[in-house]
Tab-separated table of C-alpha atoms in Angstrom:
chain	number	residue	atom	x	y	z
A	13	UNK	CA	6.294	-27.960	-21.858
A	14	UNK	CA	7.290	-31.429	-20.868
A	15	UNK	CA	6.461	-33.520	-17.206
A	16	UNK	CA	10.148	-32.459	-16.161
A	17	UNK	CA	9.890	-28.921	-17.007
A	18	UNK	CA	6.808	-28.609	-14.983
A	19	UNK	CA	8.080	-30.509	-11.936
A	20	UNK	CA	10.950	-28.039	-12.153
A	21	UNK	CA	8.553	-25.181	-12.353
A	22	UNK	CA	7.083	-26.277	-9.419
A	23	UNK	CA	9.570	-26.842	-6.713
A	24	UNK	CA	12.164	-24.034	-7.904
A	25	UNK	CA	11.765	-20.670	-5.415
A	26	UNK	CA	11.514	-17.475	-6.967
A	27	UNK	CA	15.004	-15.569	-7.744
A	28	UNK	CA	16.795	-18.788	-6.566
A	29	UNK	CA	20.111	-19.149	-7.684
A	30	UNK	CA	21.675	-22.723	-8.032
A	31	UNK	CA	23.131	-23.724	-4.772
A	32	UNK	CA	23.335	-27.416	-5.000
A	33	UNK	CA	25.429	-26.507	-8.561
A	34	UNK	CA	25.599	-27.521	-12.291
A	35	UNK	CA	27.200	-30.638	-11.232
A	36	UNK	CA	24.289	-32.447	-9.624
A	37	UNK	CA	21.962	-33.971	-12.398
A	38	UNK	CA	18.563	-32.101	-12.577
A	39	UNK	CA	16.419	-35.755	-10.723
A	40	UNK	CA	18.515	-35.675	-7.799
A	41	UNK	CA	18.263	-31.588	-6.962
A	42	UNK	CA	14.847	-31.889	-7.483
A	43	UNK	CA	14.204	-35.526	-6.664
A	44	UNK	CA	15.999	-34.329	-2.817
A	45	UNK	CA	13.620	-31.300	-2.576
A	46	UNK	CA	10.663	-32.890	-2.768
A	47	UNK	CA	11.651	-36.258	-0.932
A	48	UNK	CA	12.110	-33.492	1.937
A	49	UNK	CA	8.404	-32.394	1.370
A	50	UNK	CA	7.355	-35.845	2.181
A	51	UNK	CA	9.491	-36.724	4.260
A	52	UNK	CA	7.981	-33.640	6.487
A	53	UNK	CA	4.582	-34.391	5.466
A	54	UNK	CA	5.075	-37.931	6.981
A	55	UNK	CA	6.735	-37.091	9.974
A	56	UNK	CA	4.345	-34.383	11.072
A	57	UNK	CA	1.516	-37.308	10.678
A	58	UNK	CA	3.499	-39.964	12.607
A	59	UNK	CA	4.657	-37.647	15.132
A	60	UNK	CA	0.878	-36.152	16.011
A	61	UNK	CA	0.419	-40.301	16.017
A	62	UNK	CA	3.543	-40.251	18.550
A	63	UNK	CA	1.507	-37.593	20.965
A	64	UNK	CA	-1.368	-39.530	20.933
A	65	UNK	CA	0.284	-42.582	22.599
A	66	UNK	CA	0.068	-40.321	25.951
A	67	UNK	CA	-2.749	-41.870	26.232
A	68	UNK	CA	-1.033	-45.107	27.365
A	69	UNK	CA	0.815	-42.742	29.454
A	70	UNK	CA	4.141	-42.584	27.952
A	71	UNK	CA	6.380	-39.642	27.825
A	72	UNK	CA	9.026	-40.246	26.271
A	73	UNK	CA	6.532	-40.960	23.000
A	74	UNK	CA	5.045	-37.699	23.894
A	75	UNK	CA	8.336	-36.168	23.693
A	76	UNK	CA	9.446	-37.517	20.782
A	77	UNK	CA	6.344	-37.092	18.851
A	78	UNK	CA	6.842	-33.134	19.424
A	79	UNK	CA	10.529	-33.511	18.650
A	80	UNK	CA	9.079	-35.233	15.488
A	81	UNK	CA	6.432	-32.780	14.542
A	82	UNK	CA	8.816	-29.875	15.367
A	83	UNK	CA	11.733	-31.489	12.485
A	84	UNK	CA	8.864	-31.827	10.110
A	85	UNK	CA	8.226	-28.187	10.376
A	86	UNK	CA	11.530	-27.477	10.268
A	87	UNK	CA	12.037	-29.397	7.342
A	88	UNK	CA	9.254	-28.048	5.924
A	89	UNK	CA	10.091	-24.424	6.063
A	90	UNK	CA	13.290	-25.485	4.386
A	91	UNK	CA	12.244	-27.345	1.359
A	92	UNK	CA	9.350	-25.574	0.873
A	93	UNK	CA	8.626	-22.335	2.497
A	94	UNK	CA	5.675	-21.645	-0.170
A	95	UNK	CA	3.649	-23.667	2.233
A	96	UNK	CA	4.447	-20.727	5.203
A	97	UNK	CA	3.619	-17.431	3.273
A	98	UNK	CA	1.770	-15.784	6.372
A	99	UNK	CA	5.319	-16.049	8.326
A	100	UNK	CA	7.596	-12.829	6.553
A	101	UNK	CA	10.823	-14.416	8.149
A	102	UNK	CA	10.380	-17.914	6.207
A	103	UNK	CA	12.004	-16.798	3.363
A	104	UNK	CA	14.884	-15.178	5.123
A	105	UNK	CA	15.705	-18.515	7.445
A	106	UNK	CA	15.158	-20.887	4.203
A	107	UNK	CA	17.630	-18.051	2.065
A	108	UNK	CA	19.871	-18.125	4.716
A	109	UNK	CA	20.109	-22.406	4.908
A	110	UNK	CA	20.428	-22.224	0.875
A	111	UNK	CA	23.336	-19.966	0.986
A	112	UNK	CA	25.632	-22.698	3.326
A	113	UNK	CA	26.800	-25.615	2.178
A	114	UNK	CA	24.777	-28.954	1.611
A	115	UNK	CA	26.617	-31.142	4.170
A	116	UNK	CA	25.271	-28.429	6.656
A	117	UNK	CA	21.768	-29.351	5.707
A	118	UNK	CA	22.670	-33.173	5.839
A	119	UNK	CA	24.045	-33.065	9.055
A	120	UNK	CA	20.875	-30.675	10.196
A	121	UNK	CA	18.618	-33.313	8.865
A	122	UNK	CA	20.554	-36.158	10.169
A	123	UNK	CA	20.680	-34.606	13.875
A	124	UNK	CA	16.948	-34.197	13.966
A	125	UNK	CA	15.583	-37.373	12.988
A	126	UNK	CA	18.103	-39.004	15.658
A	127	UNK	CA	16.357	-38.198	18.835
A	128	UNK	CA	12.677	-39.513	17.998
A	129	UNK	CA	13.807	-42.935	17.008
A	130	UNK	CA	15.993	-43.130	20.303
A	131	UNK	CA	13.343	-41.626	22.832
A	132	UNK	CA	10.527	-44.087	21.219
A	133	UNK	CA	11.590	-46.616	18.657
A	134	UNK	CA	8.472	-48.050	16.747
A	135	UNK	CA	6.889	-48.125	13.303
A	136	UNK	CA	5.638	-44.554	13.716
A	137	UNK	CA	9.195	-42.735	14.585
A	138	UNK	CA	11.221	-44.995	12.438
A	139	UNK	CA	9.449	-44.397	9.458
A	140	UNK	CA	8.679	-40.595	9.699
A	141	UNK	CA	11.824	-39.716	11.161
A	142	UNK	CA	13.779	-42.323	8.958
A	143	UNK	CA	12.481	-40.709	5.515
A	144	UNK	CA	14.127	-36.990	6.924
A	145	UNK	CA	17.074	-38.932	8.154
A	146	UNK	CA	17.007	-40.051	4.167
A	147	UNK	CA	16.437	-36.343	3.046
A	148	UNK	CA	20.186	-36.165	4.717
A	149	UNK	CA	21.675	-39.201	3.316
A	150	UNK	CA	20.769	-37.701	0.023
A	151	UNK	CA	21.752	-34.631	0.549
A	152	UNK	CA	24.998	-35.578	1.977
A	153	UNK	CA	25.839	-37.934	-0.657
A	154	UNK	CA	25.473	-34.617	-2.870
A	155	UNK	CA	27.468	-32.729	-1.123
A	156	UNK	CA	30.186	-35.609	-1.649
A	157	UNK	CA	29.945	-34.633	-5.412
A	158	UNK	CA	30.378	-36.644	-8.593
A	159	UNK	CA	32.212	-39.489	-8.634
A	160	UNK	CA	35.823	-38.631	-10.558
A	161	UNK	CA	36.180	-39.917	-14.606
A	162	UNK	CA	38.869	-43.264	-14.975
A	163	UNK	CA	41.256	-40.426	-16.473
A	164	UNK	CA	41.605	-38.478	-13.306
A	165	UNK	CA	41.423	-41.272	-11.316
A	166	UNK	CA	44.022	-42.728	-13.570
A	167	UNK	CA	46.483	-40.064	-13.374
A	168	UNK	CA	46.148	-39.116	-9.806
A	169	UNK	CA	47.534	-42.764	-8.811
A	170	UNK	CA	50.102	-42.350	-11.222
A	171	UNK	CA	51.155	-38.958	-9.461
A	172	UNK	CA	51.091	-40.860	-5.975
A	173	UNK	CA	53.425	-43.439	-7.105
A	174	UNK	CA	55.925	-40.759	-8.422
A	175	UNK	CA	55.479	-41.604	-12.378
A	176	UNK	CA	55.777	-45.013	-11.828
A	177	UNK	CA	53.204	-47.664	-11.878
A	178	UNK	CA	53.242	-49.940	-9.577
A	179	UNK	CA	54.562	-53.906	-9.810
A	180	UNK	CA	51.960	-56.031	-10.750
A	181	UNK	CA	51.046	-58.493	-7.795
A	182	UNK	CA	49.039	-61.309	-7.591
A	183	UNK	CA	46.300	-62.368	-5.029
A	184	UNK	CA	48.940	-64.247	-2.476
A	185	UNK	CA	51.397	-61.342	-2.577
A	186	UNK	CA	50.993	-60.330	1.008
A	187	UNK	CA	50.845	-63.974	2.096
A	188	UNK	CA	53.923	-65.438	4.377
A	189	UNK	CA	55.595	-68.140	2.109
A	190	UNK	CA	56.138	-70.488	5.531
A	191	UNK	CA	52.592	-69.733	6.896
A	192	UNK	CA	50.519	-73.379	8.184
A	193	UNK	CA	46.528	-73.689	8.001
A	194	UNK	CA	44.368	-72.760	10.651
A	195	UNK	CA	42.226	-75.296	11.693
A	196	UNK	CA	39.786	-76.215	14.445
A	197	UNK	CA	40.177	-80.215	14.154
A	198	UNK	CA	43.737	-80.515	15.443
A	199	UNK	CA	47.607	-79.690	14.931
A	200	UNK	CA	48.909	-78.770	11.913
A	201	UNK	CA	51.221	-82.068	11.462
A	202	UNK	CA	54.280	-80.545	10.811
A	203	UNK	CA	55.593	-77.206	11.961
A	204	UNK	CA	57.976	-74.848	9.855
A	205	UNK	CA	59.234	-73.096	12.682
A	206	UNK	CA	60.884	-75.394	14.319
């Protein structure tokens, strides 16, 4: 059994079908489940650091230090709800998100790792609500799907052009034949549109 096989082992849920689909290369299905693990891991740490500031008496840390612990969870429970087996209902919720489609759990991820940065931007927000605001970048980027081969790309602006190719231009095509310099050290010294 190789590394990969093992790692796949690992962070695949039992009777899971493939949501994500046979399009996505194996690294970046897996590779975006477990940057969500750490990404949670670390913003459950930063955010109990975030709580902790209230001892300088600010709330708005406070707040978004819960905020930040509460997305972790979240996030958590989604990625990897093997860490919640005393809760019956985890496997329901995270069955449930795996069933929609990913830019769902993009924009979910991107929407709660918003509001801790805003209420209290520092080291500890940005970076644990930046790596789950990540976990959405890369999971919106596969929702966006694989980039099309030269072929298709080929023939679909050959459709849009109705068969035709277009002219070959060069650089200076959309340039105005009678069109002076701009400059900043005086008139041009002669003008064409007079």
């Amino acid at each position: 059994m190789s590394f990969a096989e093992k790692i796949t082992g690992l962070l695949a849920r039992p009777n899971q079908q493939d949501p994500i689909g046979p399009e996505q290369p194996w690294y970046l299905k897996y590779g975006s489940r477990l940057l969500g693990i750490v990404a949670a891991f670390f913003a459950i740490l930063f955010g109990l650091w975030n709580v902790f500031s209230i001892i300088t008496l600010s709330v708005s840390c406070l707040v978004a230090g819960i905020i930040q612990m509460v997305a972790g969870f979240v996030v958590m429970l989604l990625e990897a709800p093997c860490c919640f087996v005393c809760f019956e209902q985890v496997n329901v919720i995270a069955d449930k998100v795996d069933s929609k489609p990913l830019y769902f759990r993009a924009g979910l991820y991107i929407a709660m790792a918003i509001p801790p940065i805003i209420l209290c931007f520092g080291l500890a927000s940005l970076f644990g609500s930046g790596l789950i605001f990540g976990t959405g970048v890369v999971y919106g980027m596969m929702a966006l799907g694989k980039k099309a081969s030269v072929e298709d790309m080929r023939a679909a602006a050959q459709q849009t052009f109705g068969g035709n190719t277009p002219a070959q231009t060069n650089d200076r095509a959309g340039i105005v034949n009678n069109a002076q310099p701009f400059s900043f050290t005086g008139a041009v010294g002669t003008d064409s549109n007079v």
